mmCIF file of C-alpha atoms and ligand atoms in Angstrom:
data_model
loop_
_atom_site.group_PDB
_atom_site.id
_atom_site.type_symbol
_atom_site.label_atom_id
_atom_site.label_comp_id
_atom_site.label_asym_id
_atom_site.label_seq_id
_atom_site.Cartn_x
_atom_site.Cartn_y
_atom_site.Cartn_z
ATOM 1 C CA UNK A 781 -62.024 28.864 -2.775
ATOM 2 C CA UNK A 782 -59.202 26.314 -3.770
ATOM 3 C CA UNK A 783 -62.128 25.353 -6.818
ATOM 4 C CA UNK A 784 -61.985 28.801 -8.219
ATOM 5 C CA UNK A 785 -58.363 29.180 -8.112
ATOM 6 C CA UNK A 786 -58.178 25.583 -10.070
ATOM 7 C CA UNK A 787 -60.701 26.639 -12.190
ATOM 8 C CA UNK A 788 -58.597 30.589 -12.720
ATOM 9 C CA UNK A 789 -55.729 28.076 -13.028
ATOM 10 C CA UNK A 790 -56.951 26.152 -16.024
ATOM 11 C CA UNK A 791 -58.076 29.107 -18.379
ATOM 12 C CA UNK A 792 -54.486 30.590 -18.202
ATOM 13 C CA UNK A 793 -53.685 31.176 -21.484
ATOM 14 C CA UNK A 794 -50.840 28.206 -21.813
ATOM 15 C CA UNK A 795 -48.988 26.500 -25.067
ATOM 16 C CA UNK A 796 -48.251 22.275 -24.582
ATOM 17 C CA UNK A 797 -44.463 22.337 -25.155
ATOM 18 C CA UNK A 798 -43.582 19.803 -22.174
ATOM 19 C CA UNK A 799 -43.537 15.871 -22.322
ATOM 20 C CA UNK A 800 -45.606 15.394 -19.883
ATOM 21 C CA UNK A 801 -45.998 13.939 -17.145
ATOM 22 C CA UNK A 802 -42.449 13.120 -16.564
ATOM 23 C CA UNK A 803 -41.524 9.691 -14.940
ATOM 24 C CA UNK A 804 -40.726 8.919 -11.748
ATOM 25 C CA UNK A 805 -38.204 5.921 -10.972
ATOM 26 C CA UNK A 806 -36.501 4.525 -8.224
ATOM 27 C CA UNK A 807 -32.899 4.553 -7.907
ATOM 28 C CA UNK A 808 -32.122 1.387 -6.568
ATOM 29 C CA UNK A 809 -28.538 1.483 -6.784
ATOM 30 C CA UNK A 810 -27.835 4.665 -5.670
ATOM 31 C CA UNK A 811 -29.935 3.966 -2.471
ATOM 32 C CA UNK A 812 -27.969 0.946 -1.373
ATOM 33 C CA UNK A 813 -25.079 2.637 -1.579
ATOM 34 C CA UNK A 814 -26.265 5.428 0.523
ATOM 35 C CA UNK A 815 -26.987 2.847 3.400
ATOM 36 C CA UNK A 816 -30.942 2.729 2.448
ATOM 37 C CA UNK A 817 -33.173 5.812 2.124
ATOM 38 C CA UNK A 818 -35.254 5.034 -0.342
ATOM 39 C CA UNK A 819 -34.624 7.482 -3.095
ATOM 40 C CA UNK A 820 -36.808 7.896 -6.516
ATOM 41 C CA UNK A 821 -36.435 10.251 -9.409
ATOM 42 C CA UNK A 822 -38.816 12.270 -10.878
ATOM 43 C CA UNK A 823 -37.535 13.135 -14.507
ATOM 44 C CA UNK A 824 -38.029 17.027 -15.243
ATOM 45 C CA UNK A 825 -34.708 16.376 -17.469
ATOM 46 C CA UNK A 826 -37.142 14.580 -19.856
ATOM 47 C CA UNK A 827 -39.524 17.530 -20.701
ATOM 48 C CA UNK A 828 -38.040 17.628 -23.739
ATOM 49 C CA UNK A 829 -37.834 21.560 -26.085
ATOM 50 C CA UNK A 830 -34.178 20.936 -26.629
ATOM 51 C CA UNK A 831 -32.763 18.354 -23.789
ATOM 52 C CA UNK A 832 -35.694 19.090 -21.065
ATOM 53 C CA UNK A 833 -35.808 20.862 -17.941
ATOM 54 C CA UNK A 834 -37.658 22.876 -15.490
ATOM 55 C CA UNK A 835 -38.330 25.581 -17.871
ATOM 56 C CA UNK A 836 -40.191 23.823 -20.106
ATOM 57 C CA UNK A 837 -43.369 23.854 -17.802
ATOM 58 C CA UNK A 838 -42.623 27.539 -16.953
ATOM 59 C CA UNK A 839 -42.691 28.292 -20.307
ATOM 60 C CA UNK A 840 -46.043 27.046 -21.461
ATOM 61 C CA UNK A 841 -47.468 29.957 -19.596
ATOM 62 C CA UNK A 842 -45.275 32.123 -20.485
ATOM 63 C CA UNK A 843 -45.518 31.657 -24.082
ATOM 64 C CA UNK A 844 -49.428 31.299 -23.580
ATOM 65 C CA UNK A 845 -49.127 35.239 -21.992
ATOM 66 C CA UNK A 846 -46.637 35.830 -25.132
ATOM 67 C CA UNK A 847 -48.818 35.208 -27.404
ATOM 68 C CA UNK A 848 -51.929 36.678 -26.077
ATOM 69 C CA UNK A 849 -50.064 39.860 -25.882
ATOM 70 C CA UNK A 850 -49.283 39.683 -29.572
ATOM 71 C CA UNK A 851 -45.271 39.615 -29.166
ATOM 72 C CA UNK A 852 -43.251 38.827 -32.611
ATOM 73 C CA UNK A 853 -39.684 38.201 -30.709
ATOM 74 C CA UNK A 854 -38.881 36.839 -27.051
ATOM 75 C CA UNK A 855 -36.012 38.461 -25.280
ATOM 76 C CA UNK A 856 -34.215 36.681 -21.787
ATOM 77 C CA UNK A 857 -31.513 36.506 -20.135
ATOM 78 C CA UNK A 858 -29.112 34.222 -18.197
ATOM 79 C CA UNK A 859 -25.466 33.140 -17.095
ATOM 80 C CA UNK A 860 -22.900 32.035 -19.795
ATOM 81 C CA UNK A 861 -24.161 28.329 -19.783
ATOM 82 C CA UNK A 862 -28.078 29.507 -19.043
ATOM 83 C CA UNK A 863 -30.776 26.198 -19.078
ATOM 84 C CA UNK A 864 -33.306 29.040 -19.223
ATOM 85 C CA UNK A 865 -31.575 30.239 -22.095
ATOM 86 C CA UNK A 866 -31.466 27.682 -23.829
ATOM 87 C CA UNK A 867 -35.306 26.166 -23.302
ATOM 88 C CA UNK A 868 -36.396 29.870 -24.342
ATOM 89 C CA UNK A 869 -34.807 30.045 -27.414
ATOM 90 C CA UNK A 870 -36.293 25.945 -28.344
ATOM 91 C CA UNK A 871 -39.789 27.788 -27.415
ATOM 92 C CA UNK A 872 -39.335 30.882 -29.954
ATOM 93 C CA UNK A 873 -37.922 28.515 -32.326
ATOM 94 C CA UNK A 874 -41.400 26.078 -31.707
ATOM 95 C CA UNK A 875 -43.844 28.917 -31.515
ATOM 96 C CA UNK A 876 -42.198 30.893 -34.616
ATOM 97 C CA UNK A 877 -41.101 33.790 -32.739
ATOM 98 C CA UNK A 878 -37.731 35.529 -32.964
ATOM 99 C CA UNK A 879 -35.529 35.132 -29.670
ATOM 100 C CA UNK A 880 -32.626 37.394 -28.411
ATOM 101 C CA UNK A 881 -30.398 36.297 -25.497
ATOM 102 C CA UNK A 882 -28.674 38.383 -23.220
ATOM 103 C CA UNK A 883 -25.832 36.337 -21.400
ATOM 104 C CA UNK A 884 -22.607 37.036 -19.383
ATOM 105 C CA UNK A 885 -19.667 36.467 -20.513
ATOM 106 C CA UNK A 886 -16.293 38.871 -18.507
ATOM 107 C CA UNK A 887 -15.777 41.790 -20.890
ATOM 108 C CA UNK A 888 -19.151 40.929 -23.451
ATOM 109 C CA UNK A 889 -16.378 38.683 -24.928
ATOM 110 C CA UNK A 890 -17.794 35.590 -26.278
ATOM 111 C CA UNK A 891 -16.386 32.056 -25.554
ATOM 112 C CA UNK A 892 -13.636 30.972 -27.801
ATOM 113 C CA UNK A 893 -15.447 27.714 -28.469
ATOM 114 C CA UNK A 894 -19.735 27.479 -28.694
ATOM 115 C CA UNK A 895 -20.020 24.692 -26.050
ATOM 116 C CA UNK A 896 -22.963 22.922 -24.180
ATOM 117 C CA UNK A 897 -25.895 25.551 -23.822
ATOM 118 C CA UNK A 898 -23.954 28.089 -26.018
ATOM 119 C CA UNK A 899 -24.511 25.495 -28.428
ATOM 120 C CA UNK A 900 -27.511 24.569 -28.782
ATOM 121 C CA UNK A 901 -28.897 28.369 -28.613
ATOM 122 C CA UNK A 902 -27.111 29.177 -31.912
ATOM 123 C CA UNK A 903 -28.366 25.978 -33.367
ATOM 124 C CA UNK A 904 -31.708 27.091 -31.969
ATOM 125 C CA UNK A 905 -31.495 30.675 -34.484
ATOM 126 C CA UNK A 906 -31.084 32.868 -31.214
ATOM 127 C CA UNK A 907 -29.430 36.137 -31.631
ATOM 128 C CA UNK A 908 -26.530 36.249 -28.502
ATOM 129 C CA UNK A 909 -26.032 39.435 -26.848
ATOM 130 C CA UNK A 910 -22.764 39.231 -24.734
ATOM 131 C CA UNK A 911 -23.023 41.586 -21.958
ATOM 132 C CA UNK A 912 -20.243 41.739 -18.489
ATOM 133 C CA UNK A 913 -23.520 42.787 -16.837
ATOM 134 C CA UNK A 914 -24.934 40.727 -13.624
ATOM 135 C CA UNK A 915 -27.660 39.304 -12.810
ATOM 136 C CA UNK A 916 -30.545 39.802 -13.369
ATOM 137 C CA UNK A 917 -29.471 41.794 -16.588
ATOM 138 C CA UNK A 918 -31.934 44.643 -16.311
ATOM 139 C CA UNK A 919 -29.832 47.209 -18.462
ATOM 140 C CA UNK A 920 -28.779 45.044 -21.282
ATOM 141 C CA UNK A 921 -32.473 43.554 -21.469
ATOM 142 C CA UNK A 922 -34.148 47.458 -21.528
ATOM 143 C CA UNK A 923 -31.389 47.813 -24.148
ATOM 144 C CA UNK A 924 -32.512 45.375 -26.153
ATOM 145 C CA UNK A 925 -36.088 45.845 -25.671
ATOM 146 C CA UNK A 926 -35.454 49.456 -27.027
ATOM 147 C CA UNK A 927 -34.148 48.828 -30.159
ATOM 148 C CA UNK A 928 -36.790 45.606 -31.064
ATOM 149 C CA UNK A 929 -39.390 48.687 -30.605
ATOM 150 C CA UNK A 930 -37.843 50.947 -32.335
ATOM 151 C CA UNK A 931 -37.376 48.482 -35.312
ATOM 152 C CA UNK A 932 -41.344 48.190 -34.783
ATOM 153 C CA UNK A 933 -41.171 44.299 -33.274
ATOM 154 C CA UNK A 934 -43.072 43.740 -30.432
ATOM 155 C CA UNK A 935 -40.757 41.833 -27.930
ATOM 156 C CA UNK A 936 -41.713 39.863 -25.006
ATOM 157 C CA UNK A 937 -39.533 39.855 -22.222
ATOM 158 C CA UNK A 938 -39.364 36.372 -20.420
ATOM 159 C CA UNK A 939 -38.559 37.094 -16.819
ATOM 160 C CA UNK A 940 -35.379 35.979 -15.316
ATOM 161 C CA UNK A 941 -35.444 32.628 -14.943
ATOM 162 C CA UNK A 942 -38.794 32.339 -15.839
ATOM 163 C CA UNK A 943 -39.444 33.260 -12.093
ATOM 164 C CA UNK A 944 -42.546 35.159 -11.996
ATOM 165 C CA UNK A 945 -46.201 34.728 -11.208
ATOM 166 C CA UNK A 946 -47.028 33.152 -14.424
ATOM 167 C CA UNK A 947 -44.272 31.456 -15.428
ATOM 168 C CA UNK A 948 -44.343 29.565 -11.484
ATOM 169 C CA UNK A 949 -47.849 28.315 -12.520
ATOM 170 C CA UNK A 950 -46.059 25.757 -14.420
ATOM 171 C CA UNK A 951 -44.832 23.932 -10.818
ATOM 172 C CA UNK A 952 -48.264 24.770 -9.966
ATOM 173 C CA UNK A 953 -49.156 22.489 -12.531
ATOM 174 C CA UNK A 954 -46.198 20.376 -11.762
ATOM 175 C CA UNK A 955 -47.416 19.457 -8.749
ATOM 176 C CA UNK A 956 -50.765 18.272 -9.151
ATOM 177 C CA UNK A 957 -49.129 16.263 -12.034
ATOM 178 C CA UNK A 958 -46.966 14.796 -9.036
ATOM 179 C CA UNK A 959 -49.833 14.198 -6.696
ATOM 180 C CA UNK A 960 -51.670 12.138 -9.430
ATOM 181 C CA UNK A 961 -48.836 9.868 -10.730
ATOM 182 C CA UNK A 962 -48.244 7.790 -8.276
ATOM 183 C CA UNK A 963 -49.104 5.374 -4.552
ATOM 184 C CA UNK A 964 -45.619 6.717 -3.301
ATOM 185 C CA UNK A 965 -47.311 10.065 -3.131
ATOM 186 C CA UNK A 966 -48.890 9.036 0.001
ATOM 187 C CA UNK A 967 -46.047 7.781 1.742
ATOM 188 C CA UNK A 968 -43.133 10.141 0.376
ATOM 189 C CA UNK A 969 -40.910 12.128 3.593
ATOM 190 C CA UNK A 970 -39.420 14.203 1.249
ATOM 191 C CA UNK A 971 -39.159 15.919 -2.047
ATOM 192 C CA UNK A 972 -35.537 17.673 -2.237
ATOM 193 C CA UNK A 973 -34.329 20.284 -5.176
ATOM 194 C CA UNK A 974 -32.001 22.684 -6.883
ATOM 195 C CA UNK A 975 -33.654 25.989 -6.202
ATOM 196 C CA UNK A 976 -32.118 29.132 -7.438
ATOM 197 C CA UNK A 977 -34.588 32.138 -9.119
ATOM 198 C CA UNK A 978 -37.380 30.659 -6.615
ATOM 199 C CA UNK A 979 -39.766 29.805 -9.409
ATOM 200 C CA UNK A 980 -39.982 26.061 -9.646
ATOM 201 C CA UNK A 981 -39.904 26.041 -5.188
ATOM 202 C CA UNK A 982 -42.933 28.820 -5.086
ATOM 203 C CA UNK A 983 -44.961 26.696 -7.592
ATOM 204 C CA UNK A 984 -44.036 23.272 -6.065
ATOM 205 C CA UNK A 985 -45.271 25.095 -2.517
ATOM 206 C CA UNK A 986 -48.542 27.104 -4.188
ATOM 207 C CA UNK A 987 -49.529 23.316 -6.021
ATOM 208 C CA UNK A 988 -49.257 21.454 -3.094
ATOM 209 C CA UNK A 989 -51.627 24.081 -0.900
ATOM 210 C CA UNK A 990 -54.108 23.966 -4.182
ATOM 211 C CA UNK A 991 -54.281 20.189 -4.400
ATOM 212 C CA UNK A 992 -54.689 19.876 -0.050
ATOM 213 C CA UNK A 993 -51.412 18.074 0.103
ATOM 214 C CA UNK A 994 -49.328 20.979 2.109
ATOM 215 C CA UNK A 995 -47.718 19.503 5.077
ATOM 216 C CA UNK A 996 -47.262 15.763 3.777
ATOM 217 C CA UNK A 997 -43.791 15.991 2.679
ATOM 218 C CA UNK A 998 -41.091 18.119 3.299
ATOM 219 C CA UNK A 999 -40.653 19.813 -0.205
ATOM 220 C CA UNK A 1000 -36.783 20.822 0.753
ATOM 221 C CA UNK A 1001 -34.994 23.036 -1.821
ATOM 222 C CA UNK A 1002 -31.030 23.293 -1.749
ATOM 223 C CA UNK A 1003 -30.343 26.363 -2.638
ATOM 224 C CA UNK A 1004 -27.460 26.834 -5.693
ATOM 225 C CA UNK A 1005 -26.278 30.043 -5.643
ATOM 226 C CA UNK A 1006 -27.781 32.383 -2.926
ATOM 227 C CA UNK A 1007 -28.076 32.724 0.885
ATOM 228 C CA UNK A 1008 -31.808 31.923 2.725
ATOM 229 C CA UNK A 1009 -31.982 35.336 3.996
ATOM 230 C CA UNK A 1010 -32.231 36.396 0.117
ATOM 231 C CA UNK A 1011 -34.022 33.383 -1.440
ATOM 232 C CA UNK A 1012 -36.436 32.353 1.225
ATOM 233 C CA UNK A 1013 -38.618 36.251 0.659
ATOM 234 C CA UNK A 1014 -38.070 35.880 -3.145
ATOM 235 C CA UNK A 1015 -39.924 32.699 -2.930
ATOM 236 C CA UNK A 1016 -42.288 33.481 -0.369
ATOM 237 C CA UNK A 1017 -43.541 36.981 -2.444
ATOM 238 C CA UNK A 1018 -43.724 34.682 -5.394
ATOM 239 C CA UNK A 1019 -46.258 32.266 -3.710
ATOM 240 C CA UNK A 1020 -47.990 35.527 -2.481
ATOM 241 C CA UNK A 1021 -48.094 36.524 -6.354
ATOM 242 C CA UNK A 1022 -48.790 33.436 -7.381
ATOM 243 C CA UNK A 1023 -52.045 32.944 -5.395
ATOM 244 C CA UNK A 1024 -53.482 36.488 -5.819
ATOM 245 C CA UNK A 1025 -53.151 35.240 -9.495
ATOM 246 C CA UNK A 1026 -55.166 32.875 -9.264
ATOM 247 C CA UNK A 1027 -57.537 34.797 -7.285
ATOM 248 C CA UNK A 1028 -57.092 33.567 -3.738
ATOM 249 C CA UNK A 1029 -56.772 35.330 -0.171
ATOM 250 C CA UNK A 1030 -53.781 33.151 1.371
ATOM 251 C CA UNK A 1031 -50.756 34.820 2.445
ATOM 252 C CA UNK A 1032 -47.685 33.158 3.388
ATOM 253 C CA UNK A 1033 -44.546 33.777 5.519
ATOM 254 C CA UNK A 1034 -40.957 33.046 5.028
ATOM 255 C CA UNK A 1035 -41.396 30.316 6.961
ATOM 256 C CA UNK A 1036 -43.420 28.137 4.719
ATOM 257 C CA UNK A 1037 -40.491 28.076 2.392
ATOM 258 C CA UNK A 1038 -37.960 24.707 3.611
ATOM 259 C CA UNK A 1039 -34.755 25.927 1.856
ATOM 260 C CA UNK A 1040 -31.144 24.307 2.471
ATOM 261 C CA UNK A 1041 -28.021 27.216 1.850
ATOM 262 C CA UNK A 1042 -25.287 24.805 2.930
ATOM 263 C CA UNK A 1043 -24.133 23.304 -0.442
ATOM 264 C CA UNK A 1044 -23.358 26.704 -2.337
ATOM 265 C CA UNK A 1045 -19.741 25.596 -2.300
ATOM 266 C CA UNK A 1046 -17.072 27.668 -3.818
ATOM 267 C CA UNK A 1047 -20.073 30.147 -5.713
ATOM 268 C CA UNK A 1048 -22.298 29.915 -8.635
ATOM 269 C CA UNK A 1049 -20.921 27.093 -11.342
ATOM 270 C CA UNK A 1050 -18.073 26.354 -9.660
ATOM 271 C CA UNK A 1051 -17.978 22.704 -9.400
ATOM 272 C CA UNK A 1052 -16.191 21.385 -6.185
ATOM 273 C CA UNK A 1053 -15.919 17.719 -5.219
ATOM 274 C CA UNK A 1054 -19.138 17.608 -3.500
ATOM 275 C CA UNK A 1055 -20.494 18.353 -7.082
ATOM 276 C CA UNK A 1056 -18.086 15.795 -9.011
ATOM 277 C CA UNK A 1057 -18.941 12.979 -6.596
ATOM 278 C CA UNK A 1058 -22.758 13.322 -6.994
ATOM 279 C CA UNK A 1059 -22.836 13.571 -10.631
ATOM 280 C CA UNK A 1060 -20.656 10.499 -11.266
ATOM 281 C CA UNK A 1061 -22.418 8.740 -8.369
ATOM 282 C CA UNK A 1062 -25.669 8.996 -9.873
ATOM 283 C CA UNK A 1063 -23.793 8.292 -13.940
ATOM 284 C CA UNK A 1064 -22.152 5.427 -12.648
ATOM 285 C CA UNK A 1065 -25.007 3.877 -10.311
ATOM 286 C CA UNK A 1066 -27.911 4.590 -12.460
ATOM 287 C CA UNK A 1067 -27.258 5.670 -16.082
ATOM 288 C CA UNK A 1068 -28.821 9.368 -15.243
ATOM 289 C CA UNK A 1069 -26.801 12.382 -15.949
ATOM 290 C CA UNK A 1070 -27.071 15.474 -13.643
ATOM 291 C CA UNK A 1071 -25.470 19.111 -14.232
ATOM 292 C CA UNK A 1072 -22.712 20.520 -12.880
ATOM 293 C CA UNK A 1073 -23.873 23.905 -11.930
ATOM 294 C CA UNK A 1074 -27.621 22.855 -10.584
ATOM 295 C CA UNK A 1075 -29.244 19.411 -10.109
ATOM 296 C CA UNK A 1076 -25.173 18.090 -9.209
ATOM 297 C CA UNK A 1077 -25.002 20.820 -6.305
ATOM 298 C CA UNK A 1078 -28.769 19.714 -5.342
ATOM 299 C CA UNK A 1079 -28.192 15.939 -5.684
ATOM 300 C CA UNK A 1080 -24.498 16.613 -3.536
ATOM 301 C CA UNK A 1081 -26.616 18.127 -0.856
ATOM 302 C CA UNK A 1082 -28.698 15.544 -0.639
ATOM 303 C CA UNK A 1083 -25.831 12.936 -0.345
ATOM 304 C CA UNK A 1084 -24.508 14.900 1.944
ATOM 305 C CA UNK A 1085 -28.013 14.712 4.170
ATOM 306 C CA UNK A 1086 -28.973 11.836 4.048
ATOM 307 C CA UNK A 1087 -24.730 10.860 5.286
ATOM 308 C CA UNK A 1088 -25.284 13.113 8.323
ATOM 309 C CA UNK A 1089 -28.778 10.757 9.033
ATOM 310 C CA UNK A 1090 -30.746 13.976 8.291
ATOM 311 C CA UNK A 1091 -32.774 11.692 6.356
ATOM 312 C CA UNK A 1092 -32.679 7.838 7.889
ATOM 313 C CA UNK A 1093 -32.768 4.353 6.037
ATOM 314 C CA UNK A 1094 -36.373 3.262 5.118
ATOM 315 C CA UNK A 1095 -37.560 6.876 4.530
ATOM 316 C CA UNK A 1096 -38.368 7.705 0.877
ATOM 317 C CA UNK A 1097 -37.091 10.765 -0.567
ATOM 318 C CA UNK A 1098 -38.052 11.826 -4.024
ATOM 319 C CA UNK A 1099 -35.124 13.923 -6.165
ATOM 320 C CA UNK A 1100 -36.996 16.203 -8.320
ATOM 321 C CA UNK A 1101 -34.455 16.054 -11.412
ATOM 322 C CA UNK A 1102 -34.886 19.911 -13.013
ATOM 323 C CA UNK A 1103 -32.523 19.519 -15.766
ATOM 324 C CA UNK A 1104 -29.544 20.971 -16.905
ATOM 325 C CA UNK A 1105 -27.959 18.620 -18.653
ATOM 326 C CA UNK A 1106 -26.623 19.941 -21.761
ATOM 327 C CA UNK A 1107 -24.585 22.213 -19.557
ATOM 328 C CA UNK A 1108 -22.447 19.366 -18.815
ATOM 329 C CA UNK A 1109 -20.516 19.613 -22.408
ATOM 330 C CA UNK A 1110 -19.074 22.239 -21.435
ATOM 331 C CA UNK A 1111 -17.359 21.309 -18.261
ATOM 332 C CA UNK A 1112 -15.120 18.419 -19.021
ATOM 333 C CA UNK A 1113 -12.066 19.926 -17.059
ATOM 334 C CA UNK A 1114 -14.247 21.047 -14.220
ATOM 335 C CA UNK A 1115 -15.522 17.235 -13.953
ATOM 336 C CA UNK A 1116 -11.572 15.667 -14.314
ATOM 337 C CA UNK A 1117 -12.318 14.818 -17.434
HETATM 338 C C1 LIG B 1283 -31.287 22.773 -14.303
HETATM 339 C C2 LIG B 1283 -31.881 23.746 -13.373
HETATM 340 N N1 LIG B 1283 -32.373 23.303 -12.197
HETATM 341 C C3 LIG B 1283 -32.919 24.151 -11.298
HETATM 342 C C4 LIG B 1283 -32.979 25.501 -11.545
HETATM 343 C C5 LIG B 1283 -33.563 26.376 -10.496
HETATM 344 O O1 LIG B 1283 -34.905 26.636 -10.756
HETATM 345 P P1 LIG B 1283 -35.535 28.011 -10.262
HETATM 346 O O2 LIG B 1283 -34.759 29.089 -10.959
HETATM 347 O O3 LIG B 1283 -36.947 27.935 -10.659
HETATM 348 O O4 LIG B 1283 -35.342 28.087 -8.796
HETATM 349 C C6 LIG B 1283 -32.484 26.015 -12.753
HETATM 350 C C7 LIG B 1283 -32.535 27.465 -13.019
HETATM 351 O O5 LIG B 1283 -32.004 27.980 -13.949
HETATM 352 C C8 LIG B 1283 -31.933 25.114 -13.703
HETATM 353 O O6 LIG B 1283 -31.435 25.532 -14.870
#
C-alpha cells in the first residue's frame, strides 16, 4: 500500500525550486548552555527562493499543480510581514508567472516604510493588495481572482499558507529527505517546530507513516498563533487529505497530532521576552538567525522545555529551522534594538 502511495507521490506534478536537502548541524553551544540535551538543526532557512523557508518545498507542488492547470498569474495571501508571501512571489518571479499579494495591513493602509518581507515582495515584481481583512483573506482573494478573470488571466490561487493537500506533500517529501540524511535519525527523541497553518506538521506526520518511521520520535509542534482545540483537527483533516491523495485508506485522529499551545505569548507577532531571549540565544551562541514571529516563538518553547526537564540532558532533540528570517528587518524595536 505504502509502495503505491510513494509511487502516486513521485508522479505529482512538482517544479525543483528548493536547495535541497537542507543541512543538519549540531548546536554545540547552545546545548551546553541549556545544561546538555543534545540539540541539532536542521536548516529549512537555507532552501533558498529569496532567503529560504518552509514554503519553498510546499511550493514545488504547488507550482507543479500551477502549471499543469495552465495559470498565467499566482494570487496568495498572508499577514503584513507574510514568509509565505514572500517565497510565493520568488516562485512567480522563477517560473515567469505574474503574482498578486493580498496582505493585512489596519485600514488597507500600507506601511510607511517597505521593510523585511514587504521588501523583498516589491523587489520580487509582486503587485500588493492592502486589505484590513483577516485571516484567511477569503473576500479580498475572490476579489482579486474576479478581476484577473475578467481581464482574461488565468490566476492560480495558492492556498493560505500553502496548507493544503498538495502543497503538505512537500513535508511529505521533507521527511523522507530527513530519514535519509543522517545516523542521528535512529537515535533522535525529538523533532520540535513552529507550526501555525498545519501544513509543514501534517506532512512531517503523513512522511514519517510513508517511510515506517511513525512512532520513533516525538515530532512536537509549538504552536504560534492558535489554540490545540483549533490546530490539532486542521492538521489532522490535512493528513486525512493528504493520504487519500496519495491514494491510501489510513485515517487518523486528533490524537496523532503532538502539538504544544503554551508559547503563543502576547498573540500573533508580538514578540515578548521569551521570543527576544531565544533569538539572541541562538545569534549569539551559534551564528544562526531565527524570526521573531515563528521559528523565535518555536525555538523559546523549546528553551523553555527542555528548562522545565521536559526534555533531559543526553536526549537529542532536532530543531527543525522553517525560516522566516527576512522578517527580522523589520522588527528592530520589537528585538531592543
Ligand atoms: C518561518 C515559518 N515557520 C513556520 C511556519 C508554520 O508553518 P505551517 O504554516 O506549515 O504550519 C510559517 C508559516 O507561515 C513560517 O513562515
Amino acid at each position: 500500500m505504502t509502495t503505491n502511495a510513494i509511487h502516486t507521490l513521485e508522479s505529482l506534478p512538482r517544479v525543483q525550486l528548493a536547495h535541497l536537502p537542507t543541512p543538519i548541524e549540531p548546536l554545540p553551544n547552545l546545548s551546553k548552555y541549556l545544561g546538555g540535551v543534545e540539540l541539532w538543526i536542521k536548516r529549512d532557512d537555507q532552501t533558498g527562493l529569496a532567503t529560504g523557508g518552509n514554503k519553498a518545498r510546499k511550493l514545488e507542488y504547488l507550482l507543479g499543480e500551477a502549471r499543469k492547470v495552465g495559470a498565467d498569474s499566482l494570487i496568495t495571501a498572508g499577514s503584513t510581514q507574510s514568509n509565505h508571501a514572500r517565497q510565493t512571489a520568488a516562485a512567480a518571479a522563477r517560473c515567469g508567472l505574474e503574482c498578486h499579494l493580498a496582505l493585512y495591513a489596519p485600514d488597507s493602509q500600507p506601511p510607511d516604510q517597505p521593510e523585511g518581507n514587504i521588501l523583498l515582495d516589491l523587489l520580487l515584481g509582486a503587485t500588493i493588495h492592502w486589505t484590513d481583512e483577516h485571516a484567511p483573506y477569503r473576500q479580498t482573494i475572490r476579489h482579486i481572482e474576479e478581476k484577473l478573470k475578467a481581464a482574461g488571466r488565468r490566476p492560480y490561487v495558492v492556498p493560505y499558507g500553502g496548507s493544503s493537500p498538495i502543497g503538505m506533500m512537500g513535508y511529505v517529501t521533507a521527511m523522507q529527505e530527513l530519514i535519509n540524511q543522517s545516523e542521528l535519525v535512529g537515535v533522535l527523541d525529538a523533532v520540535v517546530f513552529a507550526s501555525s497553518s498545519g501544513g509543514t506538521q501534517a506532512g512531517m506526520i503523513l512522511g514519517s507513516y510513508l517511510t515506517g518511521w511513525s512512532g520513533k520520535a516525538r515530532l512536537l509542534g509549538i504552536s504560534v498563533d492558535e489554540r490545540e482545540a483549533t490546530i490539532g483537527p486542521r492538521i489532522s483533516n490535512l493528513i486525512n487529505q493528504g493520504a487519500q491523495t496519495l491514494g491510501l485508506d489510513w485515517w487518523v485522529n486528533d490524537d496523532v497530532v503532538d502539538i504544544n499551545d503554551d508559547y503563543l505569548g502576547g498573540g500573533y507577532a508580538i514578540v515578548g521576552d521569551a521570543e527576544r531571549e531565544a533569538i539572541k540565544l541562538l545569534a549569539q551562541h551559534e551564528g544562526i538567525l531565527v524570526d521573531p514571529v515563528y521559528t523565535g516563538r518555536a525555538l523559546a518553547g523549546l528553551i523553555d522545555l527542555i528548562r522545565r526537564n521536559e526534555f533531559k540532558p543526553g536526549q537529542k532533540v532536532l530543531f527543525w529551522h522553517t525560516g522566516g528570517t527576512a522578517a527580522l528587518f523589520a522588527f528592530g524595536n520589537e528585538l531592543g534594538m
